[in-house]
């Protein structure tokens, strides 16, 4: 079973920030949080990862709570092209058996 | 261009007819993996390979075989396909310590 819990779907208005939550209450001290997204039936695309500090790259920001039991992926200015299923995953490293779970289906509304 | 390629992209076959789905990456990655995706079940890992001649089972390996004779290639073999193997298949690769898995475009397999 997936080690994370995500809402099945969310809506966000185009141009607004999309905030996608993820619960990982059983995360271990050496496990990372990483995010992927899948647009329609394309292959999943890596977005970002983090251990305990907040992270930012050109695609998104990752906010991890101090107790590391939850995190939020932020897409700062959502566009229609961000419509996708977003997966939150925890693991020690990418060599783990990655369990994708069911993710959050994000709808960007024009 | 860095990429993972899969062939074929679409395949319709009959029960019991052996088939191979090829996967190739041009990034010199050690790690490669196969997933299947089914409605309501998400992505599930079939097999993975940490390097040449090193393979291991994922969560749903039954009915599949893999080989890793060269670093760039990781074919998925269905010796005797059955209808329950109808699915969307993805190959992925990543470098040692790399967090980013690169996924192929997918192969949609139908077994009748």
PDB file of C-alpha atoms in Angstrom:
ATOM      1  CA  UNK A   1       0.000   0.000   0.000  1.00  0.00           C
ATOM      2  CA  UNK A   2       1.042   3.573  -0.586  1.00  0.00           C
ATOM      3  CA  UNK A   3       2.588   5.339   2.386  1.00  0.00           C
ATOM      4  CA  UNK A   4       0.845   8.576   1.481  1.00  0.00           C
ATOM      5  CA  UNK A   5      -2.697   9.929   1.485  1.00  0.00           C
ATOM      6  CA  UNK A   6      -3.853  12.500  -1.043  1.00  0.00           C
ATOM      7  CA  UNK A   7      -7.274  13.935  -1.903  1.00  0.00           C
ATOM      8  CA  UNK A   8      -8.636  12.248  -5.019  1.00  0.00           C
ATOM      9  CA  UNK A   9      -9.301  15.494  -6.855  1.00  0.00           C
ATOM     10  CA  UNK A  10      -8.931  19.262  -6.641  1.00  0.00           C
ATOM     11  CA  UNK A  11      -9.872  22.290  -8.702  1.00  0.00           C
ATOM     12  CA  UNK A  12      -7.850  25.438  -9.167  1.00  0.00           C
ATOM     13  CA  UNK A  13      -8.507  28.575 -11.206  1.00  0.00           C
ATOM     14  CA  UNK A  14      -6.054  29.336 -13.972  1.00  0.00           C
ATOM     15  CA  UNK A  15      -3.404  31.810 -12.840  1.00  0.00           C
ATOM     16  CA  UNK A  16      -3.884  31.030  -9.173  1.00  0.00           C
ATOM     17  CA  UNK A  17      -1.570  28.994  -6.978  1.00  0.00           C
ATOM     18  CA  UNK A  18      -2.451  25.316  -6.762  1.00  0.00           C
ATOM     19  CA  UNK A  19      -1.719  23.811  -3.358  1.00  0.00           C
ATOM     20  CA  UNK A  20      -1.743  20.024  -3.308  1.00  0.00           C
ATOM     21  CA  UNK A  21      -1.598  18.381   0.136  1.00  0.00           C
ATOM     22  CA  UNK A  22      -0.115  15.044   1.052  1.00  0.00           C
ATOM     23  CA  UNK A  23      -0.160  13.172   4.342  1.00  0.00           C
ATOM     24  CA  UNK A  24       2.686  10.818   5.185  1.00  0.00           C
ATOM     25  CA  UNK A  25       2.293  10.350   8.920  1.00  0.00           C
ATOM     26  CA  UNK A  26       4.405   7.169   9.049  1.00  0.00           C
ATOM     27  CA  UNK A  27       7.394   8.640   7.230  1.00  0.00           C
ATOM     28  CA  UNK A  28      10.766   7.529   8.568  1.00  0.00           C
ATOM     29  CA  UNK A  29      13.610   9.874   9.362  1.00  0.00           C
ATOM     30  CA  UNK A  30      15.602   8.927   6.287  1.00  0.00           C
ATOM     31  CA  UNK A  31      12.721   8.912   3.824  1.00  0.00           C
ATOM     32  CA  UNK A  32      12.359  11.623   1.228  1.00  0.00           C
ATOM     33  CA  UNK A  33       9.162  13.082  -0.156  1.00  0.00           C
ATOM     34  CA  UNK A  34       8.986  13.348  -3.891  1.00  0.00           C
ATOM     35  CA  UNK A  35       6.360  14.392  -6.368  1.00  0.00           C
ATOM     36  CA  UNK A  36       5.550  13.305  -9.883  1.00  0.00           C
ATOM     37  CA  UNK A  37       2.722  14.191 -12.212  1.00  0.00           C
ATOM     38  CA  UNK A  38       1.090  12.377 -15.089  1.00  0.00           C
ATOM     39  CA  UNK A  39      -0.629  14.272 -17.856  1.00  0.00           C
ATOM     40  CA  UNK A  40      -3.392  12.194 -19.422  1.00  0.00           C
ATOM     41  CA  UNK A  41      -1.810   8.824 -20.309  1.00  0.00           C
ATOM     42  CA  UNK A  42       1.734  10.088 -20.775  1.00  0.00           C
ATOM     43  CA  UNK A  43       4.621   8.782 -18.691  1.00  0.00           C
ATOM     44  CA  UNK A  44       4.909  10.332 -15.218  1.00  0.00           C
ATOM     45  CA  UNK A  45       7.151  13.371 -14.923  1.00  0.00           C
ATOM     46  CA  UNK A  46       9.350  14.130 -11.927  1.00  0.00           C
ATOM     47  CA  UNK A  47       8.598  17.484 -10.283  1.00  0.00           C
ATOM     48  CA  UNK A  48      10.537  17.910  -7.049  1.00  0.00           C
ATOM     49  CA  UNK A  49      11.758  16.150  -3.926  1.00  0.00           C
ATOM     50  CA  UNK A  50      12.787  17.055  -0.369  1.00  0.00           C
ATOM     51  CA  UNK A  51      13.827  15.643   2.978  1.00  0.00           C
ATOM     52  CA  UNK A  52      12.920  18.257   5.578  1.00  0.00           C
ATOM     53  CA  UNK A  53      13.706  21.663   4.151  1.00  0.00           C
ATOM     54  CA  UNK A  54      11.410  23.482   1.793  1.00  0.00           C
ATOM     55  CA  UNK A  55      12.490  23.191  -1.814  1.00  0.00           C
ATOM     56  CA  UNK A  56      11.838  25.211  -4.934  1.00  0.00           C
ATOM     57  CA  UNK A  57      12.650  24.670  -8.574  1.00  0.00           C
ATOM     58  CA  UNK A  58      11.419  26.046 -11.861  1.00  0.00           C
ATOM     59  CA  UNK A  59       8.279  23.945 -11.743  1.00  0.00           C
ATOM     60  CA  UNK A  60       7.078  24.077  -8.163  1.00  0.00           C
ATOM     61  CA  UNK A  61       7.724  24.531  -4.457  1.00  0.00           C
ATOM     62  CA  UNK A  62       7.593  21.831  -1.815  1.00  0.00           C
ATOM     63  CA  UNK A  63       6.685  22.724   1.746  1.00  0.00           C
ATOM     64  CA  UNK A  64       7.297  20.011   4.356  1.00  0.00           C
ATOM     65  CA  UNK A  65       5.942  20.450   7.877  1.00  0.00           C
ATOM     66  CA  UNK A  66       8.374  20.476  10.754  1.00  0.00           C
ATOM     67  CA  UNK A  67       7.205  17.073  11.990  1.00  0.00           C
ATOM     68  CA  UNK A  68       7.471  15.816   8.367  1.00  0.00           C
ATOM     69  CA  UNK A  69       4.093  14.141   8.583  1.00  0.00           C
ATOM     70  CA  UNK A  70       2.656  16.156   5.740  1.00  0.00           C
ATOM     71  CA  UNK A  71       3.704  18.283   2.812  1.00  0.00           C
ATOM     72  CA  UNK A  72       2.256  20.598   0.182  1.00  0.00           C
ATOM     73  CA  UNK A  73       3.210  20.930  -3.441  1.00  0.00           C
ATOM     74  CA  UNK A  74       2.668  24.444  -4.737  1.00  0.00           C
ATOM     75  CA  UNK A  75       2.304  25.334  -8.405  1.00  0.00           C
ATOM     76  CA  UNK A  76       2.596  29.114  -8.157  1.00  0.00           C
ATOM     77  CA  UNK A  77       0.674  30.145 -11.275  1.00  0.00           C
ATOM     78  CA  UNK A  78      -1.348  27.242 -12.540  1.00  0.00           C
ATOM     79  CA  UNK A  79      -2.048  26.965 -16.253  1.00  0.00           C
ATOM     80  CA  UNK A  80      -4.313  24.644 -18.210  1.00  0.00           C
ATOM     81  CA  UNK A  81      -1.254  22.550 -19.031  1.00  0.00           C
ATOM     82  CA  UNK A  82      -0.914  21.714 -15.326  1.00  0.00           C
ATOM     83  CA  UNK A  83      -4.075  19.620 -15.485  1.00  0.00           C
ATOM     84  CA  UNK A  84      -2.782  16.187 -14.463  1.00  0.00           C
ATOM     85  CA  UNK A  85      -2.691  13.540 -11.753  1.00  0.00           C
ATOM     86  CA  UNK A  86      -0.129  14.441  -9.085  1.00  0.00           C
ATOM     87  CA  UNK A  87       1.567  11.709  -7.071  1.00  0.00           C
ATOM     88  CA  UNK A  88       3.201  12.164  -3.695  1.00  0.00           C
ATOM     89  CA  UNK A  89       5.672   9.407  -2.851  1.00  0.00           C
ATOM     90  CA  UNK A  90       7.942   8.689   0.089  1.00  0.00           C
ATOM     91  CA  UNK A  91      11.027   6.518   0.070  1.00  0.00           C
ATOM     92  CA  UNK A  92      14.638   6.285   1.064  1.00  0.00           C
ATOM     93  CA  UNK A  93      15.863   6.805  -2.455  1.00  0.00           C
ATOM     94  CA  UNK A  94      14.729   6.254  -5.959  1.00  0.00           C
ATOM     95  CA  UNK A  95      15.968   2.679  -5.845  1.00  0.00           C
ATOM     96  CA  UNK A  96      13.108   1.760  -3.557  1.00  0.00           C
ATOM     97  CA  UNK A  97      10.133  -0.045  -4.927  1.00  0.00           C
ATOM     98  CA  UNK A  98       8.243   3.101  -5.699  1.00  0.00           C
ATOM     99  CA  UNK A  99       4.551   2.917  -4.827  1.00  0.00           C
ATOM    100  CA  UNK A 100       2.668   5.602  -6.677  1.00  0.00           C
ATOM    101  CA  UNK A 101      -0.711   5.411  -4.987  1.00  0.00           C
ATOM    102  CA  UNK A 102      -3.726   6.972  -6.679  1.00  0.00           C
ATOM    103  CA  UNK A 103      -2.636  10.598  -6.583  1.00  0.00           C
ATOM    104  CA  UNK A 104      -4.681  13.787  -6.844  1.00  0.00           C
ATOM    105  CA  UNK A 105      -6.393  14.674 -10.078  1.00  0.00           C
ATOM    106  CA  UNK A 106      -5.906  18.420 -10.479  1.00  0.00           C
ATOM    107  CA  UNK A 107      -8.327  20.308 -12.719  1.00  0.00           C
ATOM    108  CA  UNK A 108      -7.295  23.789 -13.793  1.00  0.00           C
ATOM    109  CA  UNK A 109     -10.377  25.844 -14.558  1.00  0.00           C
ATOM    110  CA  UNK A 110     -10.203  28.568 -17.233  1.00  0.00           C
TER     111      UNK A 110
ATOM    112  CA  UNK B   1      17.745  14.546 -26.598  1.00  0.00           C
ATOM    113  CA  UNK B   2      17.650  12.536 -23.355  1.00  0.00           C
ATOM    114  CA  UNK B   3      14.833  10.050 -23.596  1.00  0.00           C
ATOM    115  CA  UNK B   4      13.385   6.652 -22.895  1.00  0.00           C
ATOM    116  CA  UNK B   5      11.838   4.928 -25.873  1.00  0.00           C
ATOM    117  CA  UNK B   6       9.421   2.038 -25.932  1.00  0.00           C
ATOM    118  CA  UNK B   7       8.254  -0.132 -28.785  1.00  0.00           C
ATOM    119  CA  UNK B   8       5.672  -0.845 -29.825  1.00  0.00           C
ATOM    120  CA  UNK B   9       3.436   1.949 -28.583  1.00  0.00           C
ATOM    121  CA  UNK B  10       0.290  -0.047 -29.244  1.00  0.00           C
ATOM    122  CA  UNK B  11      -0.126  -3.796 -29.494  1.00  0.00           C
ATOM    123  CA  UNK B  12      -3.139  -6.057 -29.823  1.00  0.00           C
ATOM    124  CA  UNK B  13      -2.381  -9.743 -29.496  1.00  0.00           C
ATOM    125  CA  UNK B  14      -4.000 -13.046 -28.603  1.00  0.00           C
ATOM    126  CA  UNK B  15      -3.726 -15.174 -25.508  1.00  0.00           C
ATOM    127  CA  UNK B  16      -0.590 -17.275 -25.384  1.00  0.00           C
ATOM    128  CA  UNK B  17       1.382 -15.580 -28.154  1.00  0.00           C
ATOM    129  CA  UNK B  18       4.768 -14.578 -26.784  1.00  0.00           C
ATOM    130  CA  UNK B  19       5.651 -10.912 -27.079  1.00  0.00           C
ATOM    131  CA  UNK B  20       8.417  -8.523 -26.140  1.00  0.00           C
ATOM    132  CA  UNK B  21       8.131  -4.838 -25.387  1.00  0.00           C
ATOM    133  CA  UNK B  22      11.434  -3.081 -25.828  1.00  0.00           C
ATOM    134  CA  UNK B  23      12.757  -0.229 -23.715  1.00  0.00           C
ATOM    135  CA  UNK B  24      15.857   1.782 -24.435  1.00  0.00           C
ATOM    136  CA  UNK B  25      17.428   4.828 -22.787  1.00  0.00           C
ATOM    137  CA  UNK B  26      20.220   7.058 -24.046  1.00  0.00           C
ATOM    138  CA  UNK B  27      21.273   8.592 -20.724  1.00  0.00           C
ATOM    139  CA  UNK B  28      23.678   5.874 -19.550  1.00  0.00           C
ATOM    140  CA  UNK B  29      21.446   5.198 -16.537  1.00  0.00           C
ATOM    141  CA  UNK B  30      22.115   2.201 -14.340  1.00  0.00           C
ATOM    142  CA  UNK B  31      18.608   1.916 -12.939  1.00  0.00           C
ATOM    143  CA  UNK B  32      15.676   0.846 -15.106  1.00  0.00           C
ATOM    144  CA  UNK B  33      12.186  -0.276 -14.212  1.00  0.00           C
ATOM    145  CA  UNK B  34       8.879  -1.461 -15.654  1.00  0.00           C
ATOM    146  CA  UNK B  35       5.426  -0.428 -14.448  1.00  0.00           C
ATOM    147  CA  UNK B  36       1.910  -1.244 -15.440  1.00  0.00           C
ATOM    148  CA  UNK B  37      -1.014   1.107 -15.004  1.00  0.00           C
ATOM    149  CA  UNK B  38      -4.613   0.003 -14.668  1.00  0.00           C
ATOM    150  CA  UNK B  39      -7.735   2.062 -13.929  1.00  0.00           C
ATOM    151  CA  UNK B  40      -8.336   2.289 -10.193  1.00  0.00           C
ATOM    152  CA  UNK B  41      -5.051   0.577  -9.360  1.00  0.00           C
ATOM    153  CA  UNK B  42      -2.566   3.255 -10.297  1.00  0.00           C
ATOM    154  CA  UNK B  43       1.014   2.531 -11.298  1.00  0.00           C
ATOM    155  CA  UNK B  44       2.484  -0.740 -10.059  1.00  0.00           C
ATOM    156  CA  UNK B  45       6.081  -1.819 -10.438  1.00  0.00           C
ATOM    157  CA  UNK B  46       6.689  -5.083 -12.295  1.00  0.00           C
ATOM    158  CA  UNK B  47      10.478  -5.494 -12.323  1.00  0.00           C
ATOM    159  CA  UNK B  48      13.473  -3.284 -11.848  1.00  0.00           C
ATOM    160  CA  UNK B  49      17.172  -3.470 -12.586  1.00  0.00           C
ATOM    161  CA  UNK B  50      19.951  -1.780 -10.653  1.00  0.00           C
ATOM    162  CA  UNK B  51      22.531  -2.489 -13.348  1.00  0.00           C
ATOM    163  CA  UNK B  52      23.505  -4.862 -16.120  1.00  0.00           C
ATOM    164  CA  UNK B  53      22.678  -8.474 -15.222  1.00  0.00           C
ATOM    165  CA  UNK B  54      20.988  -7.351 -11.982  1.00  0.00           C
ATOM    166  CA  UNK B  55      17.209  -7.574 -11.893  1.00  0.00           C
ATOM    167  CA  UNK B  56      14.648  -7.888  -9.125  1.00  0.00           C
ATOM    168  CA  UNK B  57      10.921  -8.308  -8.733  1.00  0.00           C
ATOM    169  CA  UNK B  58       8.617  -5.436  -8.093  1.00  0.00           C
ATOM    170  CA  UNK B  59       5.095  -5.722  -6.764  1.00  0.00           C
ATOM    171  CA  UNK B  60       3.438  -7.549  -9.670  1.00  0.00           C
ATOM    172  CA  UNK B  61       6.058  -9.721 -11.424  1.00  0.00           C
ATOM    173  CA  UNK B  62       3.880 -12.764 -12.149  1.00  0.00           C
ATOM    174  CA  UNK B  63       3.597 -13.529 -15.838  1.00  0.00           C
ATOM    175  CA  UNK B  64       6.516 -11.306 -16.859  1.00  0.00           C
ATOM    176  CA  UNK B  65      10.212 -11.747 -17.502  1.00  0.00           C
ATOM    177  CA  UNK B  66      12.949  -9.190 -18.025  1.00  0.00           C
ATOM    178  CA  UNK B  67      16.585  -9.194 -19.010  1.00  0.00           C
ATOM    179  CA  UNK B  68      19.353  -6.635 -18.759  1.00  0.00           C
ATOM    180  CA  UNK B  69      22.217  -7.625 -20.999  1.00  0.00           C
ATOM    181  CA  UNK B  70      23.162  -4.071 -21.911  1.00  0.00           C
ATOM    182  CA  UNK B  71      22.904  -0.920 -19.873  1.00  0.00           C
ATOM    183  CA  UNK B  72      20.701   0.899 -22.357  1.00  0.00           C
ATOM    184  CA  UNK B  73      18.083  -1.830 -22.926  1.00  0.00           C
ATOM    185  CA  UNK B  74      15.566  -3.455 -20.604  1.00  0.00           C
ATOM    186  CA  UNK B  75      13.014  -5.530 -22.524  1.00  0.00           C
ATOM    187  CA  UNK B  76       9.806  -6.819 -20.942  1.00  0.00           C
ATOM    188  CA  UNK B  77       8.831 -10.312 -22.034  1.00  0.00           C
ATOM    189  CA  UNK B  78       5.407 -11.896 -21.793  1.00  0.00           C
ATOM    190  CA  UNK B  79       5.933 -15.598 -22.502  1.00  0.00           C
ATOM    191  CA  UNK B  80       2.240 -16.470 -22.554  1.00  0.00           C
ATOM    192  CA  UNK B  81       0.111 -13.332 -22.365  1.00  0.00           C
ATOM    193  CA  UNK B  82      -3.325 -13.493 -20.815  1.00  0.00           C
ATOM    194  CA  UNK B  83      -6.221 -11.006 -20.914  1.00  0.00           C
ATOM    195  CA  UNK B  84      -5.451  -9.832 -17.368  1.00  0.00           C
ATOM    196  CA  UNK B  85      -2.193  -8.423 -18.719  1.00  0.00           C
ATOM    197  CA  UNK B  86      -4.101  -5.944 -20.824  1.00  0.00           C
ATOM    198  CA  UNK B  87      -2.715  -2.668 -19.508  1.00  0.00           C
ATOM    199  CA  UNK B  88      -0.667   0.459 -20.135  1.00  0.00           C
ATOM    200  CA  UNK B  89       3.028  -0.244 -19.587  1.00  0.00           C
ATOM    201  CA  UNK B  90       5.757   2.252 -18.762  1.00  0.00           C
ATOM    202  CA  UNK B  91       9.503   1.873 -18.704  1.00  0.00           C
ATOM    203  CA  UNK B  92      11.625   4.246 -16.619  1.00  0.00           C
ATOM    204  CA  UNK B  93      15.292   4.917 -15.909  1.00  0.00           C
ATOM    205  CA  UNK B  94      17.398   6.988 -13.546  1.00  0.00           C
ATOM    206  CA  UNK B  95      21.026   7.534 -12.638  1.00  0.00           C
ATOM    207  CA  UNK B  96      22.604   6.385  -9.347  1.00  0.00           C
ATOM    208  CA  UNK B  97      21.399   8.625  -6.567  1.00  0.00           C
ATOM    209  CA  UNK B  98      19.268  10.492  -9.058  1.00  0.00           C
ATOM    210  CA  UNK B  99      15.820  11.399  -7.887  1.00  0.00           C
ATOM    211  CA  UNK B 100      14.373  11.955 -11.263  1.00  0.00           C
ATOM    212  CA  UNK B 101      13.008   8.895 -12.996  1.00  0.00           C
ATOM    213  CA  UNK B 102      12.582   9.394 -16.716  1.00  0.00           C
ATOM    214  CA  UNK B 103       9.559   7.595 -18.083  1.00  0.00           C
ATOM    215  CA  UNK B 104       8.923   6.357 -21.574  1.00  0.00           C
ATOM    216  CA  UNK B 105       5.784   7.249 -23.543  1.00  0.00           C
ATOM    217  CA  UNK B 106       3.992   4.029 -22.647  1.00  0.00           C
ATOM    218  CA  UNK B 107       2.879   0.882 -24.469  1.00  0.00           C
ATOM    219  CA  UNK B 108      -0.807   0.091 -24.579  1.00  0.00           C
ATOM    220  CA  UNK B 109      -1.209  -3.679 -24.710  1.00  0.00           C
ATOM    221  CA  UNK B 110      -4.459  -5.502 -25.352  1.00  0.00           C
ATOM    222  CA  UNK B 111      -4.597  -9.284 -25.007  1.00  0.00           C
ATOM    223  CA  UNK B 112      -7.725 -10.929 -26.400  1.00  0.00           C
TER     224      UNK B 112
END
